[in-house]
Amino acid sequence: MRTKTKMMTVIFMGSTPATHADTISGYSDNEISAILLGLLMGMVVFILLLLSLWLYRLVTRLRSETRERDPDFQNWCEQQLTGLDQAEIDHLIARHDIRQKKTGGKSKFILLMIVIITTTKAHAQITPADAGLMKSPGMIIMLTLILIPLLLALWLTGIKISRIIARAQYRRIKKDISDLTNTAFADPEFYRKLIERKAALDFRLADSELRGREPVADTRGMLHNVSEVHSPRFLSSKRKALLPHELPPGTVKLILWYLASATVWLIIGTSIGEYLGIKFVSPDADHISWLSFGRLRPVHTNMVFWGWSSLAMIGLGYYVVPKVGNSHIFNLRIAYWSLIAINTAIICGTVSLMAGINNGGGEYREYTWPVMSLFTAGILLSLYNYFQTIGSRSTKEIYISNWYIVSAMMFIAIIAIVGYVPWWQNGLGETIVQGYYMHQAVGMWFMLFNLGLIYYFLPQQLNTPIYSYSLGILAFWAQILFYTLIGTHHFLFSSIPWWLQTIAIVGSVGMLIPVFAGTTNFLMTMRGNFNKIGRSYTLPFYLVGILFYFTGSTQGTAEAFRETNLVWHFTDFTTAHSHLTMYGIIAFLLWASIYTLVPRLTGKEPAQHWVGAHFWLALLGLLFYTIPLMIGGTLRGMAWQTGRPFIESVTLMAPYWLWRAIGGTLMWLSHLIFCWNMYSMTLRKTESEIRRKVLDAIDDSINITTAI
């Protein structure tokens, strides 16, 4: 292993050794350790810079919250008046009316709110080190250990400043509301302007301003025989200041719990994947059995499969299924039990895999049967909930989204049962079941469900009906027909009967039908709307997901032929392909749906620049990850065909594995940004919410004073 590390490090540094002995003698152990520790230190310094920028932004916000008010009080009142919404103006007018009714006219009330703000000054100083000492691994380790507590200190300082900002913001808004209330009572002119502002906000057009109310005398200019579109039309949401959906609070809370759980598993699962990517360029990073590659790799794949993607899909399904049927979720309690069962399965499966307890190494089938039974139980609970919800719909037809979603739920239940019932899993039966299980999990669960989501969310975002309902139906039945046959193409040239391998190849070619039909349907739906991409932060995610749906699926067909399979299979090309589909298609479409839905559930939008950072880091990271692996995998397969020694193919892949680690790091950083965006869309308090909180506190105080 030490020899392998040295060889990989040499290629990582860009040199091309002639012989194995030259590779070993090229660098000492200290130099190799210094290089790897230097990478670690560079990552720590990068995070330190990010934290420093965060602290700078927080200090800037704190200054803005504590700056002095405009000395011209009348001018300040005018500025505040233009920033109030209808509900806040109604509160101020109501306060004025209540005070007018009070006898004496000068009764006052005091809100009991004492806020104590304590600040802690933190100073961190690092003594500059001699440049010559940087070559010493001991010095690098020491500096890294110094920087890690500094990162923690900066993070805690940022949390403290954030709390100070929240308190200062609350105090400022509270004082502003109090001053506006007193001004509205004491200054008749300001009260008159308040009434005028309310009238302006309440004004609505009657839709007859241009045409008038008189009947049309000349009908020659009227439109006749206007064709109606009978397919469902969806209202597009605004890009800014979206109005929340009129959903029951319980439904909103349920969906957000699913999406929050999925986000947690995304962060944990891809953090493990990031560590695994680093292991490719530093195999001796640790010697702990729980952290070995063989145990962490299935933890990573299963966590992002069943934790992130599955929970996000089911949560979004709890919005789409009742929405397209104009009904409500059948039973919220069943939905929560499903959420608990799936999360429990992920936790138990993760612990068991890291402890070395698995199902025998079947890919994506590493969870033991008790764990997967719990996951399947959660799926069946949600499937029952979906069925009952669709059964109570108020529309006659079942929209195509529910076709895809319910079919995906049915297939994953069947896939789990087939993959874990042991009766037919002996000899070649085990191999055939494995091919069926791992490929159906990708195509008939993740892909089918996400297609159902995009058939709803894409037309809604574009305010355009789906281009062709018939193409959607064709793609649906063609995918069910062909995709269920193709699992065996992962075991070409094996002992599986030749005719069964040929059927898998034919099914793979047949998959071009649903892929071409679906891609055409989506791109034609976007026709005439491509100009909106530059002004939207959701449409780029949709477009990338659609393009990768075409390229990734077509690539899967190309890999299924015997000639290409002989070169690419069992190389890193397959790893690139799986990330191109599961990440480029599934993850991007899930992010598009989440960014579409969550602002409409909560009324909060993420910062545009953070969404842009998420998109570009994820896209560039995926390209840096997949393209080098496809190139290296091709070269590796060709080397195998020429009979080159296996260890040469390992050294050949070292620079491509470095790009894999770089791309994975960019993807991981994009997930951290997505987590922050989820926080901004759900838990982060806006100024409008703080104003309502202050006004509610004033209402409570008035009620108490009136009662006394």
XYZ file of C-alpha atoms in Angstrom:
708
model
C 0.000 0.000 0.000
C 2.873 2.404 0.779
C 4.393 1.692 -2.634
C 1.043 2.375 -4.298
C 0.757 5.656 -2.428
C 4.166 6.787 -3.677
C 3.376 5.910 -7.248
C 0.066 7.745 -7.157
C 1.665 10.775 -5.535
C 4.285 11.026 -8.270
C 1.621 11.075 -10.967
C -0.380 13.535 -8.857
C 2.636 15.887 -8.938
C 2.722 15.700 -12.725
C 5.862 13.616 -13.337
C 5.973 10.441 -15.401
C 8.297 7.857 -13.872
C 10.019 5.420 -16.154
C 10.187 2.524 -13.779
C 8.739 1.375 -10.529
C 12.078 1.842 -8.753
C 12.401 5.410 -10.009
C 8.944 6.155 -8.646
C 9.903 4.988 -5.173
C 13.173 6.893 -5.128
C 11.676 10.101 -6.475
C 10.185 11.307 -3.184
C 10.826 10.562 0.433
C 8.143 9.670 2.925
C 8.425 13.134 4.487
C 7.904 14.847 1.144
C 4.878 12.718 0.359
C 3.409 13.443 3.797
C 4.147 17.155 3.333
C 2.291 17.186 0.008
C -0.806 15.482 1.404
C -0.793 17.555 4.590
C -0.323 20.672 2.456
C -3.533 19.809 0.618
C -5.313 19.412 3.946
C -3.949 22.713 5.181
C -5.005 24.421 1.952
C -8.552 23.217 2.457
C -8.528 24.503 6.037
C -7.237 27.900 4.874
C -9.962 28.026 2.208
C -12.637 27.408 4.835
C -10.961 30.038 7.009
C -11.317 32.573 4.209
C -14.983 31.701 3.760
C -15.590 32.164 7.484
C -13.762 35.481 7.399
C -15.976 36.721 4.554
C -19.029 35.545 6.496
C -17.889 37.451 9.592
C -17.259 40.568 7.514
C -20.780 40.378 6.137
C -22.205 39.903 9.620
C -20.304 42.921 10.959
C -21.604 44.977 8.029
C -25.161 43.933 8.843
C -24.623 44.734 12.518
C -23.447 48.233 11.614
C -26.505 48.762 9.432
C -28.808 47.607 12.226
C -27.199 49.873 14.850
C -26.700 52.988 12.708
C -28.470 56.156 13.757
C -31.864 56.961 12.335
C -32.402 59.792 9.845
C -32.543 62.995 11.949
C -35.425 64.289 9.814
C -38.284 62.457 11.538
C -40.853 63.356 8.870
C -38.593 62.043 6.122
C -38.052 58.842 8.114
C -41.822 58.382 8.491
C -42.264 58.783 4.734
C -39.616 56.111 4.076
C -41.218 53.711 6.542
C -44.644 54.282 5.028
C -43.555 53.088 1.588
C -42.088 49.910 3.078
C -45.219 48.731 4.915
C -47.483 46.095 3.459
C -51.278 45.882 3.745
C -51.344 43.815 6.940
C -48.937 46.162 8.738
C -50.887 49.248 7.693
C -54.096 47.594 8.929
C -52.414 47.042 12.294
C -51.385 50.701 12.565
C -54.859 51.938 11.627
C -56.425 49.556 14.135
C -54.094 50.843 16.857
C -55.112 54.419 16.000
C -58.816 53.582 16.218
C -58.384 51.837 19.585
C -56.529 54.803 21.057
C -59.185 57.188 19.737
C -61.846 55.280 21.669
C -59.955 55.413 24.952
C -61.127 58.075 27.425
C -58.655 60.826 28.226
C -56.932 60.357 24.929
C -53.467 60.065 26.500
C -53.452 56.619 28.095
C -50.212 54.851 27.423
C -49.051 51.267 27.624
C -45.549 49.918 28.067
C -44.272 46.702 26.464
C -42.117 44.783 28.930
C -39.124 43.661 26.844
C -35.577 43.752 28.270
C -32.804 42.695 25.890
C -29.280 42.374 27.257
C -26.618 42.158 24.603
C -23.216 40.984 25.542
C -20.327 40.962 23.136
C -17.176 38.959 23.324
C -14.081 40.101 21.558
C -12.035 37.296 20.114
C -8.504 37.818 18.911
C -6.604 35.132 17.017
C -3.017 35.603 16.022
C -0.774 33.221 14.170
C 2.942 33.795 14.328
C 4.464 33.752 10.849
C 6.562 30.657 10.383
C 9.883 30.390 8.651
C 9.342 29.441 5.008
C 11.930 26.709 5.286
C 10.011 24.988 8.041
C 6.997 24.545 5.762
C 8.667 21.467 4.277
C 8.487 19.780 7.635
C 5.400 17.569 8.120
C 5.527 18.334 11.820
C 5.218 22.079 11.173
C 2.336 21.511 8.762
C 0.537 19.348 11.317
C 1.105 21.969 14.002
C -0.255 24.789 11.829
C -3.248 22.683 10.838
C -4.011 21.921 14.469
C -3.767 25.645 15.238
C -6.078 26.573 12.379
C -8.788 24.075 13.300
C -9.524 25.683 16.731
C -9.354 29.053 14.979
C -12.044 27.901 12.559
C -14.169 26.825 15.503
C -13.594 30.172 17.235
C -14.575 32.107 14.110
C -17.672 29.990 13.672
C -18.749 30.546 17.286
C -18.043 34.263 16.919
C -20.219 34.348 13.817
C -23.039 32.618 15.682
C -22.725 35.156 18.493
C -22.787 38.109 16.088
C -25.810 36.595 14.299
C -27.701 36.502 17.590
C -26.683 40.087 18.334
C -27.930 41.129 14.881
C -31.257 39.345 15.461
C -31.750 41.133 18.793
C -30.733 44.502 17.376
C -33.059 44.013 14.438
C -35.931 43.135 16.739
C -35.283 46.181 18.931
C -35.076 48.465 15.893
C -38.292 47.179 14.357
C -40.041 47.327 17.725
C -39.011 50.982 18.188
C -39.985 51.809 14.592
C -43.441 50.283 15.010
C -43.932 52.085 18.317
C -42.912 55.421 16.811
C -45.135 54.903 13.782
C -48.070 54.032 16.046
C -47.566 57.169 18.150
C -47.099 59.297 15.021
C -50.288 57.950 13.465
C -52.186 58.947 16.642
C -50.556 62.348 17.205
C -50.124 63.561 13.613
C -53.383 63.766 11.576
C -51.421 64.457 8.390
C -49.426 61.227 8.730
C -52.632 59.323 9.508
C -54.180 60.742 6.315
C -51.163 59.553 4.304
C -51.508 56.145 5.981
C -55.121 55.900 4.804
C -54.088 56.960 1.292
C -51.345 54.343 1.240
C -53.825 51.657 2.319
C -56.233 52.705 -0.431
C -53.412 52.505 -2.985
C -52.420 49.002 -1.879
C -56.060 47.838 -1.811
C -56.759 49.151 -5.310
C -57.465 46.522 -7.931
C -58.139 46.977 -11.623
C -61.651 46.133 -12.801
C -60.331 44.719 -16.116
C -62.608 47.133 -18.017
C -60.443 50.254 -18.060
C -59.438 49.925 -21.719
C -62.524 48.342 -23.269
C -65.183 50.036 -21.136
C -68.491 48.485 -20.123
C -70.530 49.202 -23.274
C -71.554 46.276 -25.530
C -69.540 45.795 -28.714
C -71.249 47.362 -31.711
C -68.890 46.100 -34.432
C -68.068 42.387 -34.078
C -65.878 42.182 -37.176
C -62.747 42.655 -35.068
C -63.689 39.957 -32.535
C -61.877 36.603 -32.372
C -63.925 33.549 -33.291
C -63.359 29.790 -33.060
C -60.649 30.114 -30.433
C -59.297 26.604 -29.779
C -59.187 25.579 -26.147
C -56.365 23.642 -24.512
C -57.944 20.875 -22.454
C -54.681 19.695 -20.870
C -53.988 21.086 -17.382
C -52.646 24.619 -17.207
C -50.648 25.745 -14.221
C -50.072 29.253 -12.952
C -46.417 30.213 -12.922
C -44.987 31.580 -9.724
C -43.338 34.973 -9.573
C -39.571 35.089 -9.382
C -39.631 37.585 -6.543
C -41.913 37.911 -3.540
C -43.828 34.724 -4.314
C -47.201 34.388 -2.659
C -47.459 31.218 -0.554
C -49.737 28.436 -1.710
C -53.037 28.164 0.056
C -52.226 24.822 1.635
C -53.165 23.586 5.102
C -50.330 24.308 7.561
C -50.107 20.596 8.375
C -49.391 19.737 4.742
C -46.720 22.432 4.459
C -45.056 21.211 7.643
C -45.080 17.598 6.401
C -43.457 18.457 3.063
C -40.786 20.581 4.748
C -39.959 17.755 7.184
C -39.368 15.390 4.252
C -37.201 17.908 2.407
C -35.253 18.829 5.558
C -34.530 15.151 6.276
C -33.417 14.660 2.677
C -31.080 17.663 2.948
C -29.475 16.262 6.103
C -28.783 12.927 4.405
C -27.419 14.743 1.337
C -24.875 16.618 3.453
C -23.820 13.557 5.461
C -23.777 11.183 2.491
C -21.795 13.436 0.185
C -19.384 14.362 2.984
C -18.597 10.654 3.164
C -18.274 10.613 -0.640
C -15.861 13.557 -0.442
C -13.712 11.610 2.015
C -13.778 8.582 -0.276
C -12.623 10.749 -3.197
C -9.670 11.927 -1.109
C -8.817 8.277 -0.383
C -8.202 7.721 -4.081
C -5.222 10.082 -3.942
C -4.274 9.191 -0.358
C -5.149 5.537 0.344
C -3.252 5.545 3.668
C -5.276 8.424 5.093
C -6.505 6.213 7.932
C -6.296 2.637 9.196
C -9.630 2.420 11.056
C -11.888 -0.446 10.050
C -15.046 1.673 10.379
C -13.598 4.179 7.915
C -12.301 1.689 5.355
C -13.277 2.200 1.728
C -15.185 -1.083 1.563
C -17.496 0.027 4.371
C -17.861 3.722 3.617
C -18.591 3.327 -0.088
C -21.948 1.515 0.438
C -22.749 3.958 3.249
C -22.319 6.807 0.757
C -24.339 5.246 -2.067
C -27.209 3.979 0.084
C -27.453 7.230 2.041
C -27.788 9.395 -1.064
C -30.078 6.827 -2.736
C -32.536 6.040 0.044
C -31.951 9.059 2.272
C -31.519 12.093 0.016
C -33.173 11.222 -3.298
C -35.987 8.993 -2.002
C -37.113 11.273 0.834
C -36.955 14.366 -1.384
C -39.051 12.643 -4.050
C -41.668 11.376 -1.614
C -41.902 14.792 0.050
C -42.411 16.528 -3.298
C -44.919 13.805 -4.193
C -47.001 14.760 -1.174
C -47.471 18.119 -2.873
C -47.947 17.033 -6.492
C -50.274 14.043 -5.934
C -53.079 15.981 -4.197
C -52.462 19.167 -6.235
C -53.114 17.682 -9.682
C -56.194 15.899 -8.334
C -57.521 19.003 -6.532
C -57.744 17.096 -3.257
C -55.982 16.839 0.106
C -53.563 14.291 1.557
C -55.551 11.343 2.825
C -53.820 10.940 6.195
C -50.974 13.083 7.550
C -50.257 10.652 10.373
C -49.522 7.837 7.896
C -47.183 10.193 6.042
C -45.241 10.914 9.233
C -44.998 7.207 10.045
C -43.547 6.671 6.563
C -40.988 9.416 7.212
C -39.999 7.883 10.558
C -39.685 4.384 9.078
C -37.433 5.484 6.198
C -35.195 7.645 8.420
C -34.882 4.824 10.932
C -33.919 2.433 8.127
C -31.156 4.798 6.951
C -29.766 5.184 10.476
C -29.804 1.446 11.192
C -28.374 0.617 7.766
C -25.542 3.123 8.141
C -24.520 1.814 11.562
C -24.669 -1.808 10.407
C -22.606 -1.157 7.273
C -19.897 0.695 9.185
C -19.819 -2.177 11.682
C -19.253 -4.641 8.836
C -22.775 -6.130 8.796
C -24.071 -6.227 5.220
C -26.033 -8.275 2.724
C -22.994 -9.838 1.074
C -21.792 -7.106 -1.238
C -24.568 -6.738 -3.816
C -24.280 -3.196 -5.193
C -26.945 -0.867 -3.738
C -28.221 -3.976 -1.932
C -25.798 -3.848 1.001
C -28.496 -3.195 3.617
C -29.594 -6.351 5.440
C -33.154 -7.561 5.005
C -34.500 -6.206 8.350
C -33.272 -2.723 7.420
C -34.687 -2.892 3.912
C -37.964 -4.275 5.279
C -38.329 -1.144 7.366
C -37.624 1.009 4.306
C -40.163 -0.945 2.240
C -42.753 -0.522 5.002
C -42.281 3.241 4.776
C -42.717 3.082 0.987
C -45.908 1.020 1.292
C -47.372 3.484 3.811
C -46.831 6.397 1.428
C -48.087 4.329 -1.515
C -51.325 3.640 0.387
C -51.583 7.349 1.204
C -51.088 8.267 -2.465
C -53.698 5.754 -3.606
C -56.304 7.072 -1.186
C -55.489 10.672 -2.096
C -55.899 9.980 -5.817
C -59.113 8.080 -5.077
C -60.582 11.186 -3.433
C -59.688 13.507 -6.331
C -62.294 15.945 -7.631
C -61.094 15.697 -11.254
C -62.183 12.971 -13.642
C -58.825 12.287 -15.256
C -55.626 11.244 -13.499
C -52.899 13.603 -14.636
C -49.760 11.968 -16.038
C -47.637 13.037 -13.045
C -49.601 10.667 -10.831
C -49.157 7.886 -13.377
C -45.390 8.157 -13.054
C -45.308 8.720 -9.289
C -47.600 5.869 -8.267
C -45.945 3.484 -10.745
C -42.531 4.332 -9.274
C -43.827 3.601 -5.748
C -45.214 0.260 -6.888
C -41.999 -0.686 -8.680
C -39.689 0.094 -5.754
C -41.804 -2.100 -3.485
C -41.579 -4.949 -6.017
C -37.850 -4.345 -6.546
C -37.129 -4.535 -2.810
C -39.117 -7.754 -2.440
C -37.478 -9.403 -5.474
C -34.023 -8.306 -4.340
C -34.308 -9.684 -0.809
C -36.499 -12.803 -0.993
C -33.871 -15.602 -0.948
C -35.726 -18.371 -2.799
C -34.285 -17.698 -6.254
C -30.926 -16.277 -5.231
C -28.678 -19.260 -5.778
C -25.901 -19.446 -8.347
C -26.676 -17.473 -11.504
C -30.044 -16.512 -10.010
C -28.174 -14.263 -7.577
C -26.430 -12.473 -10.480
C -29.634 -12.031 -12.492
C -31.501 -10.686 -9.445
C -28.629 -8.296 -8.707
C -28.762 -6.892 -12.253
C -32.529 -6.508 -12.010
C -32.372 -4.890 -8.565
C -29.681 -2.277 -9.083
C -30.860 -1.142 -12.515
C -34.575 -1.065 -11.710
C -33.831 0.949 -8.569
C -32.289 3.637 -10.772
C -34.671 3.585 -13.723
C -38.027 2.505 -12.298
C -37.763 4.339 -8.976
C -35.623 7.463 -9.231
C -36.075 8.184 -12.932
C -39.775 7.342 -13.123
C -40.636 9.377 -10.020
C -38.627 12.422 -11.154
C -40.254 12.377 -14.572
C -43.603 12.569 -12.785
C -42.382 15.604 -10.846
C -41.064 17.416 -13.927
C -44.339 16.839 -15.799
C -45.933 19.031 -13.132
C -43.294 21.560 -12.092
C -41.857 22.433 -15.538
C -45.191 23.526 -17.099
C -46.038 25.353 -13.886
C -42.801 27.355 -13.949
C -43.200 28.201 -17.637
C -46.947 28.919 -17.407
C -47.223 26.709 -20.483
C -49.077 23.406 -20.926
C -47.017 20.317 -21.607
C -46.191 20.114 -25.311
C -47.729 16.712 -25.924
C -49.690 14.562 -23.526
C -49.450 11.686 -26.012
C -45.643 11.765 -26.008
C -45.770 11.529 -22.217
C -47.981 8.435 -22.381
C -45.719 6.876 -25.045
C -42.640 7.477 -22.896
C -44.407 6.048 -19.843
C -45.358 2.703 -21.381
C -42.127 2.400 -23.398
C -40.052 2.837 -20.236
C -42.056 0.174 -18.421
C -41.649 -2.176 -21.383
C -37.932 -1.746 -22.054
C -36.340 -0.693 -18.784
C -37.464 -3.812 -16.940
C -35.381 -5.922 -19.361
C -31.979 -4.236 -19.283
C -30.431 -5.147 -15.908
C -28.445 -8.046 -17.346
C -26.389 -5.779 -19.634
C -24.100 -5.283 -16.631
C -23.123 -8.945 -16.834
C -22.246 -9.446 -20.489
C -19.730 -12.203 -21.227
C -20.714 -13.923 -17.979
C -22.263 -17.369 -17.436
C -25.761 -15.903 -17.815
C -27.469 -17.370 -20.926
C -26.445 -15.584 -24.111
C -30.051 -15.011 -25.160
C -30.782 -13.196 -21.863
C -27.784 -10.930 -22.418
C -29.055 -10.196 -25.941
C -32.511 -9.290 -24.603
C -30.868 -6.805 -22.240
C -29.036 -5.195 -25.167
C -32.251 -4.995 -27.211
C -34.047 -3.442 -24.231
C -31.243 -0.917 -23.850
C -31.638 0.139 -27.480
C -35.417 0.295 -26.995
C -34.869 2.788 -24.168
C -34.059 5.359 -26.850
C -37.817 5.597 -27.491
C -38.868 6.945 -24.048
C -35.692 9.035 -23.764
C -36.204 10.736 -27.133
C -39.934 11.144 -26.488
C -39.430 12.636 -23.035
C -36.588 14.948 -24.054
C -38.546 16.202 -27.058
C -41.594 16.782 -24.877
C -39.677 18.822 -22.307
C -37.632 20.880 -24.776
C -40.698 21.647 -26.898
C -42.517 22.726 -23.755
C -39.641 25.156 -23.126
C -39.775 26.385 -26.741
C -40.330 30.122 -26.765
C -39.307 30.358 -23.106
C -35.536 30.032 -23.386
C -35.249 33.782 -22.952
C -36.524 33.302 -19.384
C -33.561 31.160 -18.363
C -31.331 34.155 -17.735
C -33.961 35.696 -15.429
C -34.797 32.569 -13.467
C -32.872 30.549 -10.911
C -34.999 27.414 -11.340
C -35.076 26.989 -15.131
C -31.279 26.406 -15.432
C -31.647 23.411 -13.090
C -34.505 22.068 -15.229
C -32.571 22.567 -18.460
C -29.418 20.861 -17.167
C -31.458 17.956 -15.813
C -33.213 17.532 -19.174
C -29.950 17.667 -21.148
C -28.304 15.119 -18.857
C -31.447 12.974 -19.116
C -30.794 12.776 -22.841
C -26.993 12.431 -22.774
C -26.781 10.139 -19.726
C -29.523 7.797 -20.909
C -28.137 7.664 -24.441
C -24.709 6.949 -22.988
C -26.225 4.007 -21.088
C -27.486 2.591 -24.377
C -24.036 3.012 -25.946
C -22.428 1.168 -23.029
C -24.770 -1.808 -23.413
C -23.307 -3.088 -26.698
C -20.842 -5.940 -26.341
C -18.006 -4.111 -28.106
C -18.210 -0.986 -25.912
C -19.028 -2.971 -22.797
C -15.802 -4.905 -23.249
C -13.825 -1.646 -23.020
C -15.789 0.425 -20.505
C -17.334 -1.960 -18.028
C -15.634 -2.451 -14.644
C -13.668 0.776 -15.259
C -14.202 4.262 -13.883
C -16.290 5.009 -16.962
C -19.189 3.256 -15.243
C -18.665 5.408 -12.136
C -18.805 8.533 -14.305
C -21.976 7.278 -15.992
C -23.733 6.584 -12.696
C -22.926 10.090 -11.428
C -23.978 11.596 -14.751
C -27.435 10.053 -14.294
C -28.025 10.026 -10.534
C -26.490 13.472 -10.059
C -26.922 15.205 -13.401
C -30.546 14.067 -13.798
C -32.001 13.163 -10.415
C -30.239 15.698 -8.188
C -30.623 18.630 -10.594
C -34.327 17.927 -11.168
C -34.900 17.580 -7.418
C -33.146 20.897 -6.783
C -35.223 22.525 -9.523
C -38.438 21.222 -7.950
C -37.369 22.260 -4.438
C -36.424 25.782 -5.518
C -39.783 25.978 -7.295
C -41.920 24.720 -4.435
C -40.406 25.736 -1.096
C -40.595 29.528 -1.679
C -44.273 29.086 -2.479
C -44.806 27.102 0.707
C -43.006 29.504 3.030
C -43.078 32.835 1.207
C -39.276 33.099 1.529
C -36.824 33.071 -1.332
C -33.131 32.237 -1.167
C -30.543 34.822 -2.120
C -30.078 34.816 -5.897
C -26.278 34.749 -5.721
C -26.284 31.703 -3.430
C -28.567 29.820 -5.823
C -26.228 30.755 -8.659
C -23.224 29.573 -6.651
C -25.010 26.288 -5.949
C -25.810 25.774 -9.637
C -22.355 26.530 -11.034
C -20.411 24.655 -8.359
C -22.621 21.592 -8.856
C -22.422 21.745 -12.660
C -18.681 22.399 -12.881
C -18.003 19.833 -10.176
C -19.979 17.215 -12.090
C -18.090 17.971 -15.313
C -14.703 17.891 -13.547
C -15.763 14.585 -11.991
C -17.210 12.718 -14.968
C -15.200 13.824 -18.019
C -11.754 12.840 -16.628
C -13.142 9.527 -15.375
C -14.623 8.773 -18.790
C -11.289 9.544 -20.460
C -9.286 7.579 -17.891
C -11.772 4.700 -17.939
C -11.477 4.425 -21.716
C -7.673 4.386 -21.555
C -7.805 1.838 -18.745
C -10.089 -0.497 -20.692
C -7.878 -0.261 -23.762
C -4.842 -1.053 -21.590
C -6.594 -4.169 -20.281
C -7.356 -5.297 -23.830
C -3.679 -5.049 -24.769
C -2.707 -7.217 -21.796
C -0.917 -4.522 -19.807
C -0.322 -5.329 -16.085
C -3.170 -4.297 -13.816
C -0.959 -2.123 -11.598
C -0.107 0.045 -14.626
C -3.795 0.839 -15.058
C -3.856 1.902 -11.381
C -0.981 4.348 -11.857
C -2.584 5.505 -15.111
C -5.756 6.573 -13.257
C -3.987 8.635 -10.559
C -4.267 12.070 -12.285
C -7.874 11.344 -13.264
C -8.656 10.414 -9.659
C -7.217 13.780 -8.650
C -9.733 15.484 -10.935
C -12.377 13.230 -9.403
C -11.455 14.577 -5.958
C -11.495 18.181 -7.213
C -14.889 17.757 -8.880
C -16.280 15.976 -5.834
C -15.086 18.831 -3.620
C -16.907 21.392 -5.782
C -20.060 19.278 -5.675
C -19.783 18.930 -1.901
C -19.390 22.704 -1.485
C -22.501 23.206 -3.612
C -24.418 20.957 -1.222
C -23.373 23.093 1.734
C -24.696 26.134 -0.126
C -27.938 24.287 -0.887
C -28.281 23.523 2.824
C -27.919 27.248 3.573
C -30.525 28.046 0.914
C -32.919 25.569 2.525
C -32.371 27.318 5.849
C -33.048 30.692 4.190
C -36.273 29.383 2.654
C -37.595 27.802 5.853
C -36.191 28.877 9.228
C -34.533 32.227 8.595
C -36.651 35.135 9.876
C -37.425 37.944 7.438
C -37.964 41.542 8.462
C -41.643 41.260 7.597
C -42.000 38.307 9.995
C -40.292 40.246 12.774
C -42.669 43.171 12.169
C -45.665 40.878 12.476
C -44.210 39.461 15.681
C -43.851 42.970 17.111
C -47.376 43.886 16.051
C -48.751 40.708 17.613
C -46.936 41.578 20.844
C -48.558 45.021 20.728
C -51.969 43.388 20.222
C -51.432 41.126 23.224
C -50.338 44.092 25.357
C -53.389 46.133 24.337
C -55.715 43.237 25.144
C -54.144 42.852 28.601
C -54.324 46.617 29.242
C -57.952 46.742 28.096
C -58.859 43.821 30.346
C -57.237 45.527 33.337
